[in-house]
PDB file of C-alpha atoms in Angstrom:
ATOM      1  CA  UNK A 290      91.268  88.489  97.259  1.00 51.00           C
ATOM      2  CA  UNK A 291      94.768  89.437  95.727  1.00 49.00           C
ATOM      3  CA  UNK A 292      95.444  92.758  94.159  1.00 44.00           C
ATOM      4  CA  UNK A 293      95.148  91.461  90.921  1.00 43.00           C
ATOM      5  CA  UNK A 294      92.107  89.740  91.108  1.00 47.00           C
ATOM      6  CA  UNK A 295      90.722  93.291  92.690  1.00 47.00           C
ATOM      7  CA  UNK A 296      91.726  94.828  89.795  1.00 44.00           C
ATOM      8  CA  UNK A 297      90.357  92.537  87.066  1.00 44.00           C
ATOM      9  CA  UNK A 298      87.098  92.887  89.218  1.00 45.00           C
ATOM     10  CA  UNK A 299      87.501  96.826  89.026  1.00 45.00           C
ATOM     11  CA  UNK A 300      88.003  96.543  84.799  1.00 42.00           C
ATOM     12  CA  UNK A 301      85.035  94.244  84.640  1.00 43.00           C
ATOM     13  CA  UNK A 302      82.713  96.167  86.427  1.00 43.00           C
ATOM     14  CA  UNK A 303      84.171  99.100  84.429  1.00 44.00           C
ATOM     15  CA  UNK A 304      83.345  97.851  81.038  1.00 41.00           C
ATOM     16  CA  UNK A 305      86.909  98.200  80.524  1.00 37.00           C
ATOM     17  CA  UNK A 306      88.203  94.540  80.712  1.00 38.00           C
ATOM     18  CA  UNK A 307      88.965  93.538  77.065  1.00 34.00           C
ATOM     19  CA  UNK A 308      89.482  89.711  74.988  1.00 35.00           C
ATOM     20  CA  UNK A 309      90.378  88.871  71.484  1.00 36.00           C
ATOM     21  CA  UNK A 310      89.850  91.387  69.195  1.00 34.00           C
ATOM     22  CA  UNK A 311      88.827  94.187  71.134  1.00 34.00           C
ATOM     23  CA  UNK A 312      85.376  93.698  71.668  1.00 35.00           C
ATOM     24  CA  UNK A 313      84.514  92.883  75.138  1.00 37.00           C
ATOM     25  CA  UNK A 314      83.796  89.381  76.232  1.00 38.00           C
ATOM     26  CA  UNK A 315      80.248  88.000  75.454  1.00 36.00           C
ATOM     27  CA  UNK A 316      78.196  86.468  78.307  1.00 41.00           C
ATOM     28  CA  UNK A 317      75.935  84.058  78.777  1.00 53.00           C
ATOM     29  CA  UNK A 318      74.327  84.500  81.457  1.00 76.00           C
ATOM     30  CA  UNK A 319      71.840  83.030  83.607  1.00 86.00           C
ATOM     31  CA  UNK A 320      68.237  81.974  83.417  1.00 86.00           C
ATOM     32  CA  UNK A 321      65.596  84.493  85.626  1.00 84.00           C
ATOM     33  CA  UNK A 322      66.024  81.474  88.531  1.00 84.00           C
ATOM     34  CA  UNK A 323      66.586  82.948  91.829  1.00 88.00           C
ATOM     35  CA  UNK A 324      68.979  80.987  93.297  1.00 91.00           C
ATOM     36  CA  UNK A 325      69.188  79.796  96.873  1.00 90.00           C
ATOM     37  CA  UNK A 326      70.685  77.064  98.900  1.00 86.00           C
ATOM     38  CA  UNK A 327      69.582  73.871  98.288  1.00 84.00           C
ATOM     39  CA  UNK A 328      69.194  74.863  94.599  1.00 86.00           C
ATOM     40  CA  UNK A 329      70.705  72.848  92.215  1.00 84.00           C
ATOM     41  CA  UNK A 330      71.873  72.535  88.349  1.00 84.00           C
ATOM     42  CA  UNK A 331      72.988  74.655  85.292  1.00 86.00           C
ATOM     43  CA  UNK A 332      72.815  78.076  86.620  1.00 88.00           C
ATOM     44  CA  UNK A 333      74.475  77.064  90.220  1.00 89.00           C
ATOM     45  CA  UNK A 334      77.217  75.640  87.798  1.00 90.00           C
ATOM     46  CA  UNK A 335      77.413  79.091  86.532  1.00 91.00           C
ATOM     47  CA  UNK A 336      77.207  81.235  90.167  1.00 93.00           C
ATOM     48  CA  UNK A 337      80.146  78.663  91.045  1.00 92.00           C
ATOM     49  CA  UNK A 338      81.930  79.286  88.096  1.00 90.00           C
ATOM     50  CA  UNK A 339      81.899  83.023  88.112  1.00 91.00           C
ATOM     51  CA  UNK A 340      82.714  82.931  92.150  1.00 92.00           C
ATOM     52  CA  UNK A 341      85.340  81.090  91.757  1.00 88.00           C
ATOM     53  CA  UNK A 342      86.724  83.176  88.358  1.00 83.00           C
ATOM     54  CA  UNK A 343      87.191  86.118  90.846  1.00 86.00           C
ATOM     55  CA  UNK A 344      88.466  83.872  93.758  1.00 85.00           C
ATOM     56  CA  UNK A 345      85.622  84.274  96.185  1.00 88.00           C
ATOM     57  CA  UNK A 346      84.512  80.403  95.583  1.00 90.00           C
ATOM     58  CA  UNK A 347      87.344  77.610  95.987  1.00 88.00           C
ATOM     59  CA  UNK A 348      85.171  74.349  96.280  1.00 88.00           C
ATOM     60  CA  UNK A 349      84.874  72.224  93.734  1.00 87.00           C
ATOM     61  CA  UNK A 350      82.119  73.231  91.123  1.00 87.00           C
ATOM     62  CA  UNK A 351      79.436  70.973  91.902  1.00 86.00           C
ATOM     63  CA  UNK A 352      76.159  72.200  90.427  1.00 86.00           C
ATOM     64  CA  UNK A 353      74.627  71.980  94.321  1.00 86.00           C
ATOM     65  CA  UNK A 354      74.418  75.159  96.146  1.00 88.00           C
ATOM     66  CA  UNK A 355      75.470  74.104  99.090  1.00 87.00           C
ATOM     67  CA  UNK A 356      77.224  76.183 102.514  1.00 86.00           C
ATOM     68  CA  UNK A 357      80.550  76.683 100.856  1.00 89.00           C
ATOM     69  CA  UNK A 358      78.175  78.564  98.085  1.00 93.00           C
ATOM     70  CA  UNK A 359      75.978  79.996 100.398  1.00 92.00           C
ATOM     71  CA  UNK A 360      78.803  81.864 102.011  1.00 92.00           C
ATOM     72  CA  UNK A 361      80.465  82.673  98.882  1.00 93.00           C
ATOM     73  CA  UNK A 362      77.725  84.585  97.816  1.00 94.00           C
ATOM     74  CA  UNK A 363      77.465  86.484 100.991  1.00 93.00           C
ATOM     75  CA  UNK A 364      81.307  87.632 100.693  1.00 92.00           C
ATOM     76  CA  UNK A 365      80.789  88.750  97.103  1.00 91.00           C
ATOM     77  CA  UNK A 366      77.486  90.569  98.246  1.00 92.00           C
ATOM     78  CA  UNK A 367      79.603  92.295 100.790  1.00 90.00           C
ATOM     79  CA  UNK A 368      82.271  93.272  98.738  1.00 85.00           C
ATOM     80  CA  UNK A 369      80.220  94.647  96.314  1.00 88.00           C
ATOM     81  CA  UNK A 370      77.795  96.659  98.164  1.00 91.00           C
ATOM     82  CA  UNK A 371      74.846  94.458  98.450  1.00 93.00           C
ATOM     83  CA  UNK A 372      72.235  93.143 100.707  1.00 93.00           C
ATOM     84  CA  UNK A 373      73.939  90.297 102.302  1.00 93.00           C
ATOM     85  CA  UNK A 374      71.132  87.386 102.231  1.00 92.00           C
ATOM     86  CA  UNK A 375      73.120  85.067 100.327  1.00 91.00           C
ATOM     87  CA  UNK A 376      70.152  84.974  97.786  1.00 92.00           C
ATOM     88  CA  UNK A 377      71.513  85.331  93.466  1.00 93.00           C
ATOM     89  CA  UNK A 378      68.754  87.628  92.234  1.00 91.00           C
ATOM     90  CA  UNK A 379      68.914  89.856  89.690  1.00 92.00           C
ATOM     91  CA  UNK A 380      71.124  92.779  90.823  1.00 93.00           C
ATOM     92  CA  UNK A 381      73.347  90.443  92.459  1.00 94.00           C
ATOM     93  CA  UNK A 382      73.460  88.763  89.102  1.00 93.00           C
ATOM     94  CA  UNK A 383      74.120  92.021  87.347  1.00 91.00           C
ATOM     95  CA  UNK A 384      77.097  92.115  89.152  1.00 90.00           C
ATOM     96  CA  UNK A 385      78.879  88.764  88.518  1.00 91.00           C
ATOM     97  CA  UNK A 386      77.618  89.134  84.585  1.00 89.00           C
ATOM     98  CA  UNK A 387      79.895  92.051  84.827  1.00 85.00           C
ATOM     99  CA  UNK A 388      82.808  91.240  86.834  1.00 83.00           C
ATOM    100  CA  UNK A 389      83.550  88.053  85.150  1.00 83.00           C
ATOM    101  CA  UNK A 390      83.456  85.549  82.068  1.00 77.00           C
ATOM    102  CA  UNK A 391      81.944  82.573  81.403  1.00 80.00           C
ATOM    103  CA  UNK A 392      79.922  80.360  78.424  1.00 69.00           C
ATOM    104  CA  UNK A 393      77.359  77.908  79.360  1.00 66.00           C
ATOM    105  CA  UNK A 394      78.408  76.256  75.888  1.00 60.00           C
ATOM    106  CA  UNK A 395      74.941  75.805  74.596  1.00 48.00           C
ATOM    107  CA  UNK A 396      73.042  74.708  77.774  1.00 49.00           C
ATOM    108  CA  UNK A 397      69.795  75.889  78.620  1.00 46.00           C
ATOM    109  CA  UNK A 398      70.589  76.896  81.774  1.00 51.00           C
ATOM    110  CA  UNK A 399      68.038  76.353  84.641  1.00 57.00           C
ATOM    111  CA  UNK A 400      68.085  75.017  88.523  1.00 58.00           C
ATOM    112  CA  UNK A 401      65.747  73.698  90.958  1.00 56.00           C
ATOM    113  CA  UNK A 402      65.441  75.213  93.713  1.00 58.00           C
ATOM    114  CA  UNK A 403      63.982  74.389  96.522  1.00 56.00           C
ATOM    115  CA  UNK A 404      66.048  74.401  99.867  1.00 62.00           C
ATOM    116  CA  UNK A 405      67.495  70.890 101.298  1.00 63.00           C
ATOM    117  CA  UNK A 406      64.528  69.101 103.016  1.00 73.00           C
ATOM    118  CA  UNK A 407      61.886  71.937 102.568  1.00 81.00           C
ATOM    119  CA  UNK A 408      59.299  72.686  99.619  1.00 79.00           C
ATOM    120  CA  UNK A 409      58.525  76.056  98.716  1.00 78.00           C
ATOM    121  CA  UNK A 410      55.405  75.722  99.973  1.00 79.00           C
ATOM    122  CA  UNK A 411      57.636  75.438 103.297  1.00 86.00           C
ATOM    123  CA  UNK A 412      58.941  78.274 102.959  1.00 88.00           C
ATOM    124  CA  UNK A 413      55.937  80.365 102.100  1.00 88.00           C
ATOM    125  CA  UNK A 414      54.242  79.056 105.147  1.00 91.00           C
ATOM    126  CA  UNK A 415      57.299  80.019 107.364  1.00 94.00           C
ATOM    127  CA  UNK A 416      57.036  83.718 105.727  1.00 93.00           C
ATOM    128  CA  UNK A 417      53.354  83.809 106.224  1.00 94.00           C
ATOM    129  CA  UNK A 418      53.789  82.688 109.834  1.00 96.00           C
ATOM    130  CA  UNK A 419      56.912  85.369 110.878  1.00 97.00           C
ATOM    131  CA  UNK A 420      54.971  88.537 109.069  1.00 97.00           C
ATOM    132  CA  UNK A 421      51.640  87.419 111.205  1.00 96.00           C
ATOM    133  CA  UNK A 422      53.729  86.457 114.745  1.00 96.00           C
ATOM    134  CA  UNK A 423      56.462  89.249 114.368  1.00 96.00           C
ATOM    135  CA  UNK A 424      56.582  91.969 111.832  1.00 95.00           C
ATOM    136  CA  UNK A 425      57.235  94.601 114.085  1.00 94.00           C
ATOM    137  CA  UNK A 426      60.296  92.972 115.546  1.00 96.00           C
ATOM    138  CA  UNK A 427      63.641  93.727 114.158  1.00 96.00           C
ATOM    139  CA  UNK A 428      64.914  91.557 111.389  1.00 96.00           C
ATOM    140  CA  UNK A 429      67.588  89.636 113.557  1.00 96.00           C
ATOM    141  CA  UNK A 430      64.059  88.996 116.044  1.00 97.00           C
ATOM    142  CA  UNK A 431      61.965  87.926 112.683  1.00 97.00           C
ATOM    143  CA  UNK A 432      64.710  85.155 111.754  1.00 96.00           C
ATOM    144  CA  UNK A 433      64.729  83.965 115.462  1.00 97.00           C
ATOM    145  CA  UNK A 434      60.839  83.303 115.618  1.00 97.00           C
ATOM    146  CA  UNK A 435      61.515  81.563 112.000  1.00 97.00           C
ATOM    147  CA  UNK A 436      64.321  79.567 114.013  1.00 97.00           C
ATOM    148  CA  UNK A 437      62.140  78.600 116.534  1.00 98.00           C
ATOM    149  CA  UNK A 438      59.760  76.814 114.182  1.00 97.00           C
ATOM    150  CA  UNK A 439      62.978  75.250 111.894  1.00 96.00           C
ATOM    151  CA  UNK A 440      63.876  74.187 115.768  1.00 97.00           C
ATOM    152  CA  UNK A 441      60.208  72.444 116.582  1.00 96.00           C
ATOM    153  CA  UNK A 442      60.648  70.704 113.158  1.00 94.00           C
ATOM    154  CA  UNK A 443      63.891  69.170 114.190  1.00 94.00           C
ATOM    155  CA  UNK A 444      62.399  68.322 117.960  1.00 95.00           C
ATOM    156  CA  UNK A 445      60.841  65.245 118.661  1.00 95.00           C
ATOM    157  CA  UNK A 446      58.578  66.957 120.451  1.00 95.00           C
ATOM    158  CA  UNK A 447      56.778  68.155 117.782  1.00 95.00           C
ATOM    159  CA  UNK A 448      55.317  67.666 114.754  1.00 92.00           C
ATOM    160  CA  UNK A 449      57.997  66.854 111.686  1.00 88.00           C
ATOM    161  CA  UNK A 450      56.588  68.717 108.985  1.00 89.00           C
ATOM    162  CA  UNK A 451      56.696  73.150 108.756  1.00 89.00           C
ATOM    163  CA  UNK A 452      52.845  72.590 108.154  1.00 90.00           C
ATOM    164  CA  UNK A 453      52.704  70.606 111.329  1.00 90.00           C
ATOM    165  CA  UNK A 454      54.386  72.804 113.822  1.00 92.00           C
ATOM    166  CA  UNK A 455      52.854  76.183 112.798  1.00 92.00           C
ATOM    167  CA  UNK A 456      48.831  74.457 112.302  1.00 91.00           C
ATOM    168  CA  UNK A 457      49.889  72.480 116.148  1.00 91.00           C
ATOM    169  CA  UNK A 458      45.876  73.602 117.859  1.00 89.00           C
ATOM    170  CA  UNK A 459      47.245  77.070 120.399  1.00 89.00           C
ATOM    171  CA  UNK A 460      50.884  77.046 118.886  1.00 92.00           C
ATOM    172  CA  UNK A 461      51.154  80.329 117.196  1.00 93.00           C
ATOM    173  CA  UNK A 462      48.294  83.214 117.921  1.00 92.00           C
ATOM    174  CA  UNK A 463      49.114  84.332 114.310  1.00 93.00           C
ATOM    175  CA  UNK A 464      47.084  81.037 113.256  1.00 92.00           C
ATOM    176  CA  UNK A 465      44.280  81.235 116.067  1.00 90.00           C
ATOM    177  CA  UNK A 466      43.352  85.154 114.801  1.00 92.00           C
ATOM    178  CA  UNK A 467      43.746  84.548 110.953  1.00 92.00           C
ATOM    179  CA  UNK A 468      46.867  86.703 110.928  1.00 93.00           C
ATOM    180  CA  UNK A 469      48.544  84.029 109.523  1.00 91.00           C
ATOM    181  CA  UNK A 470      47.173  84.785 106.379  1.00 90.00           C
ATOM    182  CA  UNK A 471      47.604  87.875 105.693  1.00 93.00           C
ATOM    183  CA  UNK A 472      50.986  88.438 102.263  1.00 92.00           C
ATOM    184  CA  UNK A 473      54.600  88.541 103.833  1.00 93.00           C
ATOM    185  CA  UNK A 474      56.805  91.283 102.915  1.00 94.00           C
ATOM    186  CA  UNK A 475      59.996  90.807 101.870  1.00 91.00           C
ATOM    187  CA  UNK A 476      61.472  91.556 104.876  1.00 93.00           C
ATOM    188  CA  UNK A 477      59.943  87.916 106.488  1.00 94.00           C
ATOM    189  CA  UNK A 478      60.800  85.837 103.639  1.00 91.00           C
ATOM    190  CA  UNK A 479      64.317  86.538 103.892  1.00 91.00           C
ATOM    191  CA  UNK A 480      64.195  86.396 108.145  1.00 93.00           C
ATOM    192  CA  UNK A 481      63.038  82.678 106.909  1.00 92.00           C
ATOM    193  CA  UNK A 482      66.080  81.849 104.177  1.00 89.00           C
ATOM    194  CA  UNK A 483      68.294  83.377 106.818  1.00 89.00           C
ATOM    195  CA  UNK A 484      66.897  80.871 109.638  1.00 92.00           C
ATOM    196  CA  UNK A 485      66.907  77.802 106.739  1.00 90.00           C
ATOM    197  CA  UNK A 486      70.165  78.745 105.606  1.00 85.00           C
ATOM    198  CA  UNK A 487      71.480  78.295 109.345  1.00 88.00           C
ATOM    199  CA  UNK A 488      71.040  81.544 111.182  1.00 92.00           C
ATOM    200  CA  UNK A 489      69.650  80.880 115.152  1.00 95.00           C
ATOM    201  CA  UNK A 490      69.349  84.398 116.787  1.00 96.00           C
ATOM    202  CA  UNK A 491      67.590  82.506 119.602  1.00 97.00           C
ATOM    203  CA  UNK A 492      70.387  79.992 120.465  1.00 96.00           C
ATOM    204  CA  UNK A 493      67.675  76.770 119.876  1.00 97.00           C
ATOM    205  CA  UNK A 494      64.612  77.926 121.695  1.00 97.00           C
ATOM    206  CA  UNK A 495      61.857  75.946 120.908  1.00 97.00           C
ATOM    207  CA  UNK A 496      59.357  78.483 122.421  1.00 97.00           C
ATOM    208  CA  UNK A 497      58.967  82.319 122.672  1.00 97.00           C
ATOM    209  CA  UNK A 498      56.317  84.556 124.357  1.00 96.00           C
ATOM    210  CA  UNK A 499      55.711  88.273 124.875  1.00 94.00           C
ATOM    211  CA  UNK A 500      55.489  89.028 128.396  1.00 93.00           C
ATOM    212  CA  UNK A 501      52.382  92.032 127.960  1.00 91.00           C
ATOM    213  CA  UNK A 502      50.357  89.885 126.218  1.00 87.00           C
ATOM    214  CA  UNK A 503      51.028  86.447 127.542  1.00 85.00           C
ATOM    215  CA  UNK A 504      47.951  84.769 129.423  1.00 82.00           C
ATOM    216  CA  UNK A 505      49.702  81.395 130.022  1.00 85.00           C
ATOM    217  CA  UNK A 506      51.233  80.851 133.296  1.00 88.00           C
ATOM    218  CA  UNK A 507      52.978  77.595 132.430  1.00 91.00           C
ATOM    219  CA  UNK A 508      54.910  79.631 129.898  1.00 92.00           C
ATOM    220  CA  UNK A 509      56.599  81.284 132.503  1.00 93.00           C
ATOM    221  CA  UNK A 510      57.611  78.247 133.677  1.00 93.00           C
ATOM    222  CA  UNK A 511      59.905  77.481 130.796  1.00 95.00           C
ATOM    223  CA  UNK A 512      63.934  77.613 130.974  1.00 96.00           C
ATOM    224  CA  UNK A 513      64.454  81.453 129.202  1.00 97.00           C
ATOM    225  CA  UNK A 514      67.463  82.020 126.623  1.00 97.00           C
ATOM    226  CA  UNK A 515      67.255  85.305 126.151  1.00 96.00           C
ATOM    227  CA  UNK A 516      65.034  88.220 124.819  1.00 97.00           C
ATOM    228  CA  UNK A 517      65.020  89.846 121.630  1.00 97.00           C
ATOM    229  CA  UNK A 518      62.540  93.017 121.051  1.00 96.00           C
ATOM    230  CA  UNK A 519      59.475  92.000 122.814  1.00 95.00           C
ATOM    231  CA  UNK A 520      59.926  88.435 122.891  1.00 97.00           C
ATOM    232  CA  UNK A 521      61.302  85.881 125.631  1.00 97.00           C
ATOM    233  CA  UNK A 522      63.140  82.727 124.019  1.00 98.00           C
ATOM    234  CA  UNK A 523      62.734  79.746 125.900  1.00 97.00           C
ATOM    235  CA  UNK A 524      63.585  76.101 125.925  1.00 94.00           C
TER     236      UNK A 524
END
């Protein structure tokens, strides 16, 4: 970002930045959507708007939140000293309402979202599944067990559908003890927008084990990848 784009940011953020008159520019800002990739509609217009008012977006303004918005979101989050998830919720709303201008001209405002090719539902079940398999991993080992089921989606190997691959009879112990239904913290649903939004810690594994707990020998058998926490990655 140039110097003078910084320091427009700085005045913004400031309450300093003035128009017209004197009294400081009047924003209308989003709807109370959190916004995510595959989201789409009024208030990505907006996000893409305000990004690319401060020169962190430089696609086209599309309405479809999309990688090159995905990413932009991430650089602004890092800039301004917030989790990185690439998720537009409130504080990271907060801080585009105040570093920049913009008029939705009348529109109501308003998005769907619900990531390319996956329902929230989807992405619920994914949480539920990565708190009950892996919640005491580390984050980067809670997004790779979400990657392996995104991975046994896209295999045709397995069934095609989230619900598919994680209810597969012996596929996860999370489903065989019930832990599957115990609430997912926060912590697992973003492991799973990380893993949806493109993020493979386990370099396309399509299985993973723990090696004290294991009681299959054929798992062994399996190609490894690599391990992360207490879990083997395998092909």
């Amino acid at each position: 970002m140039s110097k003078l784009k910084f320091f427009i940011t700085i005045l913004f953020i400031s309450g300093l930045f003035f128009v017209g008159s004197g009294q400081q520019a009047e924003v209308n800002a989003f709807s109370s959507q959190v916004l995510q990739r595959g989201a789409t509609g009024e208030d990505v217009i907006e996000l893409q708007s305000r990004l690319k008012y401060i020169g962190f977006y430089t696609s086209k303004v599309d309405g479809v939140f999309g990688y090159n918005t995905y990413w932009a979101v991430r650089i602004f989050q890092d800039e301004f000293g917030l989790p990185v998830d690439g998720v537009v919720g409130p504080k990271t709303k907060e801080k585009l309402v105040k570093a920049t201008v913009y008029d939705k001209g009348g529109s109501t405002g308003g998005s769907s979202n619900v990531p390319n090719g996956f329902s929230q539902n989807d992405i619920q079940l994914m949480a539920n599944a990565v708190y009950g398999e892996s919640r005491g991993e580390s984050y980067t080992g809670q997004v790779a067990v979400a990657a392996v089921i995104l991975n046994r989606v896209r295999s045709s190997s397995f069934p095609n559908t989230v619900a598919g691959v994680i209810y597969e009879p012996g596929a996860f112990t999370a489903v065989a003890d019930g832990q599957i239904n115990l609430t997912p913290n926060e912590t697992a649903k973003k492991a799973v927008l990380d893993a949806v939004n493109g993020w493979d810690p386990s370099d396309g594994a399509i299985y993973y084990f723990n090696p004290d707990t294991a009681t299959s020998s054929w798992i062994w058998s399996r190609p490894q990848i690599k391990q992360i926490g207490k879990h083997i990655f395998c092909k």
